[in-house]
PDB file of N, CA and C in Angstrom:
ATOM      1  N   UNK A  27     -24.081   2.263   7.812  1.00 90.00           N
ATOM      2  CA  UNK A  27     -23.653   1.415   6.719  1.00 90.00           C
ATOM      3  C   UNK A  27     -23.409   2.230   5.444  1.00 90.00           C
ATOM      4  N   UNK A  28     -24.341   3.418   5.311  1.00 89.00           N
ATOM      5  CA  UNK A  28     -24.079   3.927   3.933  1.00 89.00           C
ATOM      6  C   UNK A  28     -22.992   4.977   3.993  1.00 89.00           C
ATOM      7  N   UNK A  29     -21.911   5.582   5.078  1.00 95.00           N
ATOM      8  CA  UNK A  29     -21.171   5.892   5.496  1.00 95.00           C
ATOM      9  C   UNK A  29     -20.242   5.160   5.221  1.00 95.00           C
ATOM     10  N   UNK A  30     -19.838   4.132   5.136  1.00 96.00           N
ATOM     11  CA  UNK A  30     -18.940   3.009   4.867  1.00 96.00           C
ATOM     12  C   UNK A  30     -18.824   2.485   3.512  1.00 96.00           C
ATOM     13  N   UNK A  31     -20.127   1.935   2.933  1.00 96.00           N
ATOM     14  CA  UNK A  31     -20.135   2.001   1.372  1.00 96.00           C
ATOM     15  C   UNK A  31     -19.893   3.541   0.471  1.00 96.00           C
ATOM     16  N   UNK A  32     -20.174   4.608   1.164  1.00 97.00           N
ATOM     17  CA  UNK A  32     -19.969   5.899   0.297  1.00 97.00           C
ATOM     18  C   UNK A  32     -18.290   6.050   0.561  1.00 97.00           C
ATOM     19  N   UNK A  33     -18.085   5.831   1.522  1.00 97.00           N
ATOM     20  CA  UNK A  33     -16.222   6.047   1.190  1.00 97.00           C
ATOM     21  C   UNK A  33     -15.529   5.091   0.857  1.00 97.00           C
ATOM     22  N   UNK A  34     -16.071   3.981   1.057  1.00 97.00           N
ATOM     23  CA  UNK A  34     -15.541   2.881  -0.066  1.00 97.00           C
ATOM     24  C   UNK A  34     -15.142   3.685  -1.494  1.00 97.00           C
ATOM     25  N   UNK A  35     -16.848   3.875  -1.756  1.00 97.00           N
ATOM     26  CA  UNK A  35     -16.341   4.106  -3.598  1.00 97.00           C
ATOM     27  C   UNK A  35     -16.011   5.266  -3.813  1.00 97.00           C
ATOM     28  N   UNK A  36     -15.735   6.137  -2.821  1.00 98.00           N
ATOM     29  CA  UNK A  36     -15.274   7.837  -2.804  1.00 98.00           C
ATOM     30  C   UNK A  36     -13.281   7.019  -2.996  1.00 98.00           C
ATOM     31  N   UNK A  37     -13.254   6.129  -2.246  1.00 98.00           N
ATOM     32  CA  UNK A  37     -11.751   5.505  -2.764  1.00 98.00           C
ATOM     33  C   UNK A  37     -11.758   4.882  -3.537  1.00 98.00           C
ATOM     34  N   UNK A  38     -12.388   4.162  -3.907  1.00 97.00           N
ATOM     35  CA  UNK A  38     -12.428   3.182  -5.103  1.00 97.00           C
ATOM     36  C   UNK A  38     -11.741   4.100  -6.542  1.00 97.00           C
ATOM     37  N   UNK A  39     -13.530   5.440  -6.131  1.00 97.00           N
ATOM     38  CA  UNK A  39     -13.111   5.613  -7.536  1.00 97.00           C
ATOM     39  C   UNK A  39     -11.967   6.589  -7.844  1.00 97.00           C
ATOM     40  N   UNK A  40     -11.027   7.009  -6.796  1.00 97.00           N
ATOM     41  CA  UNK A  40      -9.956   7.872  -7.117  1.00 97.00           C
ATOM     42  C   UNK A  40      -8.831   6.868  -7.017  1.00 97.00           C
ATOM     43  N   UNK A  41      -8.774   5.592  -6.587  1.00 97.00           N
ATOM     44  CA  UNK A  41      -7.990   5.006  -7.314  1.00 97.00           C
ATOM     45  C   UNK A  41      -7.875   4.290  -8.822  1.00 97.00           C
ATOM     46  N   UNK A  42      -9.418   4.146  -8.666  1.00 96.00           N
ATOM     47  CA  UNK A  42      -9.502   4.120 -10.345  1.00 96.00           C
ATOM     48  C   UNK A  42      -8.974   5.505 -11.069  1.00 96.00           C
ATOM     49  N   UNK A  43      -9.341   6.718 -11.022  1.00 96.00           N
ATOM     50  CA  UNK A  43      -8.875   7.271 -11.397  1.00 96.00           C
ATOM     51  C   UNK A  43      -7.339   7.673 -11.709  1.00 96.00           C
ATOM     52  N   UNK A  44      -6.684   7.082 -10.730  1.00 95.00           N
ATOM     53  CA  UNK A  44      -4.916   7.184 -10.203  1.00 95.00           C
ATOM     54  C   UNK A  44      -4.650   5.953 -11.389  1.00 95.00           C
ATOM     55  N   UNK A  45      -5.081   5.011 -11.073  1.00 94.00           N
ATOM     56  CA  UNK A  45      -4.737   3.695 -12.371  1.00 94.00           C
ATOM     57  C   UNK A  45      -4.960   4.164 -13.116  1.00 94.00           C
ATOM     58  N   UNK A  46      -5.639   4.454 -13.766  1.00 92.00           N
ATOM     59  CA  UNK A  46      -5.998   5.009 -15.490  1.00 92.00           C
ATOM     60  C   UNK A  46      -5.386   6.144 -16.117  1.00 92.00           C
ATOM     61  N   UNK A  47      -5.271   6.878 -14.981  1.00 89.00           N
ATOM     62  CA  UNK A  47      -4.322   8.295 -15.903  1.00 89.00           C
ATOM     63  C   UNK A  47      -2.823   7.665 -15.747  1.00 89.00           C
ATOM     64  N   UNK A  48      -2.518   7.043 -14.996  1.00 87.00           N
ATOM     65  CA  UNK A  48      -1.201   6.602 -14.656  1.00 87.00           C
ATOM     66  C   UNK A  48      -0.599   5.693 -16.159  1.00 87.00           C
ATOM     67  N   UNK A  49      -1.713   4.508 -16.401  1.00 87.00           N
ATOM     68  CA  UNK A  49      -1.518   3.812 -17.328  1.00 87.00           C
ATOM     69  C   UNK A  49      -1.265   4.718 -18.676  1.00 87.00           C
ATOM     70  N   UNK A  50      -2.044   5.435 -19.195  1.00 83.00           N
ATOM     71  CA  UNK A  50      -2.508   6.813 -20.268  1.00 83.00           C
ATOM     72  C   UNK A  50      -1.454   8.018 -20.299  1.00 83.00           C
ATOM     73  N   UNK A  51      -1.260   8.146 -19.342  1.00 82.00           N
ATOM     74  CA  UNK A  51      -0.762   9.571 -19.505  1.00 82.00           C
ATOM     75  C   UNK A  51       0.681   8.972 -19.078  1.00 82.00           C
ATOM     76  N   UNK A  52       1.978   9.659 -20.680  1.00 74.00           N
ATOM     77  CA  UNK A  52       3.113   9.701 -20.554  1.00 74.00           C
ATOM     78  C   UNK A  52       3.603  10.767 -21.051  1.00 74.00           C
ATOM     79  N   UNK A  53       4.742  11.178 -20.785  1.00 68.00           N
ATOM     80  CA  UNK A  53       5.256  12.425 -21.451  1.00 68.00           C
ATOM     81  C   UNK A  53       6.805  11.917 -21.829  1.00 68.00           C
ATOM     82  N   UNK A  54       7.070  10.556 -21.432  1.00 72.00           N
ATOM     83  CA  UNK A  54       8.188  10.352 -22.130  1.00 72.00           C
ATOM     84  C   UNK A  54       8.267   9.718 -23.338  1.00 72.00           C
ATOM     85  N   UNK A  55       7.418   9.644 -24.383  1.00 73.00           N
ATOM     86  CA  UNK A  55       7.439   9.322 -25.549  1.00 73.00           C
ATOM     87  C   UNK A  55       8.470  10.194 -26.586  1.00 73.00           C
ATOM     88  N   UNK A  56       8.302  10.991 -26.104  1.00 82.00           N
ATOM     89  CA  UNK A  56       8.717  12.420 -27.202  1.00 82.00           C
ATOM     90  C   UNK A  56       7.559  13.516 -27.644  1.00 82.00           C
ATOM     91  N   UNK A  57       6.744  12.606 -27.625  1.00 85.00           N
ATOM     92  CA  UNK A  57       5.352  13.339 -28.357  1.00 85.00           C
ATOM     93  C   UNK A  57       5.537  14.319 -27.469  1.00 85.00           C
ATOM     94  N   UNK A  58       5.197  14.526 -26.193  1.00 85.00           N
ATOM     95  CA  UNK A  58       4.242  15.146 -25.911  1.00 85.00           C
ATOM     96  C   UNK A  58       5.281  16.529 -25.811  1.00 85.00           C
ATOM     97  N   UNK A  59       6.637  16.524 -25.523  1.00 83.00           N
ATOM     98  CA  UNK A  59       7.622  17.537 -25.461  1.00 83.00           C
ATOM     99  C   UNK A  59       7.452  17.821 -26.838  1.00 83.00           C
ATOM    100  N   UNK A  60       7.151  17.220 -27.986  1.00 89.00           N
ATOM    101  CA  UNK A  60       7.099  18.034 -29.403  1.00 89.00           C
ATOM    102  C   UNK A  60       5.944  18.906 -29.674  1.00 89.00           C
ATOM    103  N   UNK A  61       5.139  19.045 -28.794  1.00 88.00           N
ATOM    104  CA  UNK A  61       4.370  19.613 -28.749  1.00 88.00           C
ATOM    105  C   UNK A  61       4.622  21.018 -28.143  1.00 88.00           C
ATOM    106  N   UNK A  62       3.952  22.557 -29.133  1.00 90.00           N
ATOM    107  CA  UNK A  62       4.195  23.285 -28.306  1.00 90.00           C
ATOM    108  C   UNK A  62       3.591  24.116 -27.217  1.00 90.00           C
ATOM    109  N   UNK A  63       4.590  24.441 -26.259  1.00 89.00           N
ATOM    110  CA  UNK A  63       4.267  24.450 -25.001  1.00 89.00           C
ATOM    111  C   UNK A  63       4.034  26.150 -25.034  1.00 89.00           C
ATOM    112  N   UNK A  64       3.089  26.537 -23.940  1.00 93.00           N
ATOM    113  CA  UNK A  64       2.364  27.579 -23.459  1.00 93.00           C
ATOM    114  C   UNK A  64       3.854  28.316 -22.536  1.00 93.00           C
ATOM    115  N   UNK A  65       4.058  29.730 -22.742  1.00 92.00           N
ATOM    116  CA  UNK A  65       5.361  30.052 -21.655  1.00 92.00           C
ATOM    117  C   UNK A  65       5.086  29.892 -20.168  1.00 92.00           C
ATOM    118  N   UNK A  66       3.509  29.912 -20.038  1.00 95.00           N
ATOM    119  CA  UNK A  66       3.168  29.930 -18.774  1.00 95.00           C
ATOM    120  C   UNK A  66       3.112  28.740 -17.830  1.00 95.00           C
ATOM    121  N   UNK A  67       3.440  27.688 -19.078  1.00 92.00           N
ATOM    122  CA  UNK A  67       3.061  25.976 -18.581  1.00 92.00           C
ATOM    123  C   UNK A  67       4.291  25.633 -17.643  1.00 92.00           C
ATOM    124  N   UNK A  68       4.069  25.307 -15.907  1.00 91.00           N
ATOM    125  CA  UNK A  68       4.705  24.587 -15.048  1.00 91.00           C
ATOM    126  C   UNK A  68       5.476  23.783 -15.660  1.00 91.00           C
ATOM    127  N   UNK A  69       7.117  24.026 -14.702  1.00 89.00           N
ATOM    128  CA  UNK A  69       8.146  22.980 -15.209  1.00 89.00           C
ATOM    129  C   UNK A  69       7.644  21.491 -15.072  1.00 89.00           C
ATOM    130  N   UNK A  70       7.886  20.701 -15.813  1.00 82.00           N
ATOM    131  CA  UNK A  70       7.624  18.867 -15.422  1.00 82.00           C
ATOM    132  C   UNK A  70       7.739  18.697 -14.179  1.00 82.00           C
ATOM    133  N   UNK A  71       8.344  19.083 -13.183  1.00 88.00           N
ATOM    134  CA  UNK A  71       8.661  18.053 -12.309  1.00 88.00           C
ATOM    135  C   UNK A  71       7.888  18.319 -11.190  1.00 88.00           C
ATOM    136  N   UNK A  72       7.099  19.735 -11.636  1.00 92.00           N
ATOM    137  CA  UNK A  72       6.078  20.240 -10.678  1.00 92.00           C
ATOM    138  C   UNK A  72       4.427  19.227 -10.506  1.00 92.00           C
ATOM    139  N   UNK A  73       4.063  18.356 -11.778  1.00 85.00           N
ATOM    140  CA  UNK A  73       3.368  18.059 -12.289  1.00 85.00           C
ATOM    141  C   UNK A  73       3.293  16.719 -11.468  1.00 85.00           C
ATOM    142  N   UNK A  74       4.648  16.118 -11.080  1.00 85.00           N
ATOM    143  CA  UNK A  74       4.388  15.136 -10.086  1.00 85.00           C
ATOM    144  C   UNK A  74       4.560  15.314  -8.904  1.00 85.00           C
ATOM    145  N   UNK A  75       5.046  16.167  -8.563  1.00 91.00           N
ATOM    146  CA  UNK A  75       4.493  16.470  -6.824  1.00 91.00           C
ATOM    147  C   UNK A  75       3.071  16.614  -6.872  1.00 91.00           C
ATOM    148  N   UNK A  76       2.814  17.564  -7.431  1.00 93.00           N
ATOM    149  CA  UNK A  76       1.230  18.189  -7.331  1.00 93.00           C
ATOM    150  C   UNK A  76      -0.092  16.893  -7.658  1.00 93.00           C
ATOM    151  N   UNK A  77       0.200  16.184  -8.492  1.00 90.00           N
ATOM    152  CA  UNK A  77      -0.671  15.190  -8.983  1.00 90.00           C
ATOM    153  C   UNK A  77      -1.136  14.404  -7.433  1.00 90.00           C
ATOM    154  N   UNK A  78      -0.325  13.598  -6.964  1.00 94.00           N
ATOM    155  CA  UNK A  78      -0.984  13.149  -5.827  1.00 94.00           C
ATOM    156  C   UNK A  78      -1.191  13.943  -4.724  1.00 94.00           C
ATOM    157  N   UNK A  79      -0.939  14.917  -4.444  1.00 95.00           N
ATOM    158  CA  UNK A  79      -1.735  15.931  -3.698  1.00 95.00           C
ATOM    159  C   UNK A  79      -3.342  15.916  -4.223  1.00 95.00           C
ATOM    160  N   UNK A  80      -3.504  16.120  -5.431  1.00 95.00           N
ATOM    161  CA  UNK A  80      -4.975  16.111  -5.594  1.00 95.00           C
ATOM    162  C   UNK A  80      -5.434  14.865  -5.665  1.00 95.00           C
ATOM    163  N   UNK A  81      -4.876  13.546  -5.605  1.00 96.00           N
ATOM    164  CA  UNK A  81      -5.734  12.550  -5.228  1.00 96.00           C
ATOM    165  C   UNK A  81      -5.920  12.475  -4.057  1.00 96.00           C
ATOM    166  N   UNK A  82      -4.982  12.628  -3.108  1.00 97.00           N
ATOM    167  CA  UNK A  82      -5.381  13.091  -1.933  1.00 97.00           C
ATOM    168  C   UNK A  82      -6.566  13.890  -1.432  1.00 97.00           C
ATOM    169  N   UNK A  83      -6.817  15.330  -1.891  1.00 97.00           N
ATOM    170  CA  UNK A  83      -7.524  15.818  -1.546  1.00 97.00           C
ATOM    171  C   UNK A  83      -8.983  15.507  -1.891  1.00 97.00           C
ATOM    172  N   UNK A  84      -8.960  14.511  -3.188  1.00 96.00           N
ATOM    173  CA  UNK A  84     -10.322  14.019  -3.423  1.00 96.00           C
ATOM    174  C   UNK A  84     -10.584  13.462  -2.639  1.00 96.00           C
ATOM    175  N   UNK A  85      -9.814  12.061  -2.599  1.00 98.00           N
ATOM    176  CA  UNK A  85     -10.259  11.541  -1.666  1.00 98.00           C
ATOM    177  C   UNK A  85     -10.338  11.815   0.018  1.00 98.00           C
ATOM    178  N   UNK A  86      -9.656  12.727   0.782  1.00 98.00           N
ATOM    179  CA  UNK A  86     -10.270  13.684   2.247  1.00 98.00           C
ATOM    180  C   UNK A  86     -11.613  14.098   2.118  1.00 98.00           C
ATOM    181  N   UNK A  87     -11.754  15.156   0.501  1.00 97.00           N
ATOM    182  CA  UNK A  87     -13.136  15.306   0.526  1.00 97.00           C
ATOM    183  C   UNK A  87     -14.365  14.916   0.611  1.00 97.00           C
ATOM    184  N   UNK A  88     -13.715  13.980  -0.409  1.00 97.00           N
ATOM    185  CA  UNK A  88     -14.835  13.038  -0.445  1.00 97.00           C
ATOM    186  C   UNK A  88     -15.365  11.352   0.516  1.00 97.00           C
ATOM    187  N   UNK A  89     -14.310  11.604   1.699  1.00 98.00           N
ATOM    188  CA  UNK A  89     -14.616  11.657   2.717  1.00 98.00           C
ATOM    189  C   UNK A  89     -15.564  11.989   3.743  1.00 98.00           C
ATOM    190  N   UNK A  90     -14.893  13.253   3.535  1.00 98.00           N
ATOM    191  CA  UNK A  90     -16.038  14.176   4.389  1.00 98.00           C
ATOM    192  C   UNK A  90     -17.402  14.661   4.080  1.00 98.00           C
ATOM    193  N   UNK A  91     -17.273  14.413   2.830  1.00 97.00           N
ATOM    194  CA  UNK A  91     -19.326  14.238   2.354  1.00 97.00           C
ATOM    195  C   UNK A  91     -19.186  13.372   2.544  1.00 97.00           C
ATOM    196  N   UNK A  92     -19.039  11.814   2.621  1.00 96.00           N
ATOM    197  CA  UNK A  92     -19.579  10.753   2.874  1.00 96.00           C
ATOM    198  C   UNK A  92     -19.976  10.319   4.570  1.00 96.00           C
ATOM    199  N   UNK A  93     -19.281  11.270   5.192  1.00 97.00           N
ATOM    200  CA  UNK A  93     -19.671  11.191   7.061  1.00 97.00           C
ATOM    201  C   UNK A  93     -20.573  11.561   7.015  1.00 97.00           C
ATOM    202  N   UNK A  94     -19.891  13.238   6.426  1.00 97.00           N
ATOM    203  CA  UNK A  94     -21.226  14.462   6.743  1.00 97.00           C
ATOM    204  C   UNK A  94     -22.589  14.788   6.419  1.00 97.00           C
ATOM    205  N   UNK A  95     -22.624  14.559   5.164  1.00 96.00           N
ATOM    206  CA  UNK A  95     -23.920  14.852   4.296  1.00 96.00           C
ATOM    207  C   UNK A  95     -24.647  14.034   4.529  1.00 96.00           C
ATOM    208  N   UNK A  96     -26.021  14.879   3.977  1.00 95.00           N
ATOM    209  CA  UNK A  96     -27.126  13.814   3.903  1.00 95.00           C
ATOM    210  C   UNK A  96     -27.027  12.764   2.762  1.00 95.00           C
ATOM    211  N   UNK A  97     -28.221  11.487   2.798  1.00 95.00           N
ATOM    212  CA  UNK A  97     -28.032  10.284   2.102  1.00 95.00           C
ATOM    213  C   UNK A  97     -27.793  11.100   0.910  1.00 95.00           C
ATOM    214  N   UNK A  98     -28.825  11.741   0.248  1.00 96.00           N
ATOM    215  CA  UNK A  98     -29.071  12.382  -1.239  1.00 96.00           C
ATOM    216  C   UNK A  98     -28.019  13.066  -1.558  1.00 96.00           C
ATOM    217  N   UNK A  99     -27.337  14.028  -0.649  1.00 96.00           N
ATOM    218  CA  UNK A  99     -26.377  14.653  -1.494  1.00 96.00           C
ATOM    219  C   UNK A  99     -24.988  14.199  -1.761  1.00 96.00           C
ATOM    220  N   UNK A 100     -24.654  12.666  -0.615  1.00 96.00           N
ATOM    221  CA  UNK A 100     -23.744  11.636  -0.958  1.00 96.00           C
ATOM    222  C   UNK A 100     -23.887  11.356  -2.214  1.00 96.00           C
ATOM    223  N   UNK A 101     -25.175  11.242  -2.649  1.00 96.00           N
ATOM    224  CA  UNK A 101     -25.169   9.818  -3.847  1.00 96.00           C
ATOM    225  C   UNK A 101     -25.457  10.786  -5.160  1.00 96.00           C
ATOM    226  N   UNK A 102     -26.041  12.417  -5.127  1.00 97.00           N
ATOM    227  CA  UNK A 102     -25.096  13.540  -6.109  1.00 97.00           C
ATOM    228  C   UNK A 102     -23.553  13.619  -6.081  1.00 97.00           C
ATOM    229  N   UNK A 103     -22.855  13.627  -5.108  1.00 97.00           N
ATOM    230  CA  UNK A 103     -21.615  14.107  -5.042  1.00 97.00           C
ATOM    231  C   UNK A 103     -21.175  12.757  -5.630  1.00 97.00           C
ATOM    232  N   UNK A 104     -21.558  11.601  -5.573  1.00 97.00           N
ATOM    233  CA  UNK A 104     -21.175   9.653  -6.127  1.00 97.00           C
ATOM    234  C   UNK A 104     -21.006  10.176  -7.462  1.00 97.00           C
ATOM    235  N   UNK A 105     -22.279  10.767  -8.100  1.00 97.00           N
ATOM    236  CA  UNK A 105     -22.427  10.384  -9.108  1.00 97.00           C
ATOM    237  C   UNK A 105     -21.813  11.839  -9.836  1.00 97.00           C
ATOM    238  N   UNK A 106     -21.316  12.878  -9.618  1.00 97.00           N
ATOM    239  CA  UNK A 106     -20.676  13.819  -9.968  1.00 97.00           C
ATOM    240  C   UNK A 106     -19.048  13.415  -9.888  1.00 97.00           C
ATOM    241  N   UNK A 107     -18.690  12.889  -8.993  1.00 97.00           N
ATOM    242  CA  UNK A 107     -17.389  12.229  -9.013  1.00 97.00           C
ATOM    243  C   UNK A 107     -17.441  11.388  -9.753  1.00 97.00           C
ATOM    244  N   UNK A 108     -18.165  10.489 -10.246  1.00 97.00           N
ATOM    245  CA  UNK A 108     -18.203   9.659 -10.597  1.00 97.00           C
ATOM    246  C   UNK A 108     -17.965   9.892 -12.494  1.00 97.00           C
ATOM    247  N   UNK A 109     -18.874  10.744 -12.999  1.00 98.00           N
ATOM    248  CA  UNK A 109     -18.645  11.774 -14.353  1.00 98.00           C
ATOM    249  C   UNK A 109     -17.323  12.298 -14.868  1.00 98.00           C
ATOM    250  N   UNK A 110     -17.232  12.991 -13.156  1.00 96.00           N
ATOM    251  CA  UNK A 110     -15.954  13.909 -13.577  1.00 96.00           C
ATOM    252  C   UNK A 110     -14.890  12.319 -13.610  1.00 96.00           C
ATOM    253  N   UNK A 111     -14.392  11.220 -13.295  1.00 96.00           N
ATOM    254  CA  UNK A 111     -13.851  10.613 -13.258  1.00 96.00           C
ATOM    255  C   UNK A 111     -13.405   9.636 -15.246  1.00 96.00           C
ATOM    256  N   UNK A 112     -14.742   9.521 -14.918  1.00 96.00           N
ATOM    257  CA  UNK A 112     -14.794   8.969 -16.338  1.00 96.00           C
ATOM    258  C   UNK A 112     -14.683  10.054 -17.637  1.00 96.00           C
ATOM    259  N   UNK A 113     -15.072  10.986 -17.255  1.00 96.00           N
ATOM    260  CA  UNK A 113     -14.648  12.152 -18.220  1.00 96.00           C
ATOM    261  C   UNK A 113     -12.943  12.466 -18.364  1.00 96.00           C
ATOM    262  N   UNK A 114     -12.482  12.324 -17.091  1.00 94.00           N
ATOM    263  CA  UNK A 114     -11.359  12.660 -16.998  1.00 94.00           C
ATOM    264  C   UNK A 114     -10.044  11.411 -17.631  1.00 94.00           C
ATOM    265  N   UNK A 115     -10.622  10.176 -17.176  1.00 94.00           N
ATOM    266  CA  UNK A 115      -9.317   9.277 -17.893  1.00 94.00           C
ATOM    267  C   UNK A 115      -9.508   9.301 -19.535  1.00 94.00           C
ATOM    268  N   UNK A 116     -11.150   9.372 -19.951  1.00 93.00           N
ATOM    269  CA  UNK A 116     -11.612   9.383 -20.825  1.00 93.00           C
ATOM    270  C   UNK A 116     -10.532  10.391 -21.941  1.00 93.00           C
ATOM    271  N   UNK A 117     -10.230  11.937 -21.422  1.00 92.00           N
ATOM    272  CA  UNK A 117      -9.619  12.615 -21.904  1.00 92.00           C
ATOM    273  C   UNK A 117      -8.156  12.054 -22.239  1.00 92.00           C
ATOM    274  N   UNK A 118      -7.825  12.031 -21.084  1.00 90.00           N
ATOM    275  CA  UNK A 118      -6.395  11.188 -20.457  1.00 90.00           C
ATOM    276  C   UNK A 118      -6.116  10.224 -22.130  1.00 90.00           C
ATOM    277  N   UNK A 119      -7.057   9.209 -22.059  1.00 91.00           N
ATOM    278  CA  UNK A 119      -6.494   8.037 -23.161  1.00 91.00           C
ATOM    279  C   UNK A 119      -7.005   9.064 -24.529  1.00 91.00           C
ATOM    280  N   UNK A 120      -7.555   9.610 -25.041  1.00 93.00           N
ATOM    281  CA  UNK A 120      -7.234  10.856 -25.795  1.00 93.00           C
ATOM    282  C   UNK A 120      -6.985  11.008 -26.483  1.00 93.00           C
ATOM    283  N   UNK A 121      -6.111  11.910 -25.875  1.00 90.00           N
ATOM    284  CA  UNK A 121      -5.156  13.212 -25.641  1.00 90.00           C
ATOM    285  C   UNK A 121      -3.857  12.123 -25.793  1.00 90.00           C
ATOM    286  N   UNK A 122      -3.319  11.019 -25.092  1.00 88.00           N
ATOM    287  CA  UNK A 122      -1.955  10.450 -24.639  1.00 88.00           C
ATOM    288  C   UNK A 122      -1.939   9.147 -25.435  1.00 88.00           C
ATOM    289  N   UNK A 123      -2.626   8.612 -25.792  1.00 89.00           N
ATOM    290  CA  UNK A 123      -2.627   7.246 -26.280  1.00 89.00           C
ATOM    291  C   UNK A 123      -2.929   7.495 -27.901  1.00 89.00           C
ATOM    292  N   UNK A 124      -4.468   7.577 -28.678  1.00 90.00           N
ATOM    293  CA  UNK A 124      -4.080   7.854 -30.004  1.00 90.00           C
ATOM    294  C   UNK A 124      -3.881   9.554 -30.346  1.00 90.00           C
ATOM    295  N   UNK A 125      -3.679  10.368 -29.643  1.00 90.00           N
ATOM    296  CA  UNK A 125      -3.306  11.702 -29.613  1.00 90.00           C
ATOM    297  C   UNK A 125      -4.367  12.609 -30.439  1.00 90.00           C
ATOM    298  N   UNK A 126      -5.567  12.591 -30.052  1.00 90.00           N
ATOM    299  CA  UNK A 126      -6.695  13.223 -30.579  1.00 90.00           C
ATOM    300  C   UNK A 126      -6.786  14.446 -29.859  1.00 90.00           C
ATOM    301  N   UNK A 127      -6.228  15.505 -30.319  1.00 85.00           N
ATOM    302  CA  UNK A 127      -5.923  16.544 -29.638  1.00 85.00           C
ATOM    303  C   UNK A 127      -7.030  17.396 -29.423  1.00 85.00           C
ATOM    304  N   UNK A 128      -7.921  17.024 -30.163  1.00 83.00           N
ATOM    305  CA  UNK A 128      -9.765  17.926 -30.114  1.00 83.00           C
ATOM    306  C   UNK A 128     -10.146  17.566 -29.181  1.00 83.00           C
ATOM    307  N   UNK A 129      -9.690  16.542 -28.190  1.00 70.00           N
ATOM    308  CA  UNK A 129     -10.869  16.053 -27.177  1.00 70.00           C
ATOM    309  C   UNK A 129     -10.082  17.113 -26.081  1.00 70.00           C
TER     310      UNK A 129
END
């Protein structure tokens, strides 16, 4: 059973994550092209192939701790995904929405 509830929210929360940066993060405003860019920074269009590749791979991974692992280190890896998640849209609305560039 806890195999089943741990990849539940191993999907849950990377689709939460996929909704929230999705909603947050635009680059067609203008802003964010007025901003200047690093020479080393990937063309745009690389940025959306690659993006769901790594929701993907969260969620495979986090998968596979939820078969594999023991109870305890499921419900570290929950709650480390779980941080990095909320840290991450957290940035997302930011950075993209009132443009607080310190965060």
């Amino acid at each position: 059973m806890l195999r089943y509830v741990s990849s539940a929210a191993v999907v849950l929360l990377v689709l939460a994550y996929v909704g929230f940066s999705g909603a947050w993060v635009s680059t067609n405003g203008g802003w964010y092209q007025s901003l200047e860019q690093p020479a080393w920074q990937p063309p745009p269009w690389l940025f959306g192939v690659i993006w769901p590749y790594n929701f993907l791979a969260l969620i495979v991974a986090g998968l596979v701790i939820a078969w594999n692992a023991e109870p305890v280190k499921v419900g570290v890896f929950l709650a480390l995904l779980t941080m990095s998640v909320v840290l991450a849209v957290t940035w997302a609305y930011q950075f993209y929405v009132p443009h607080h560039l310190t965060w």
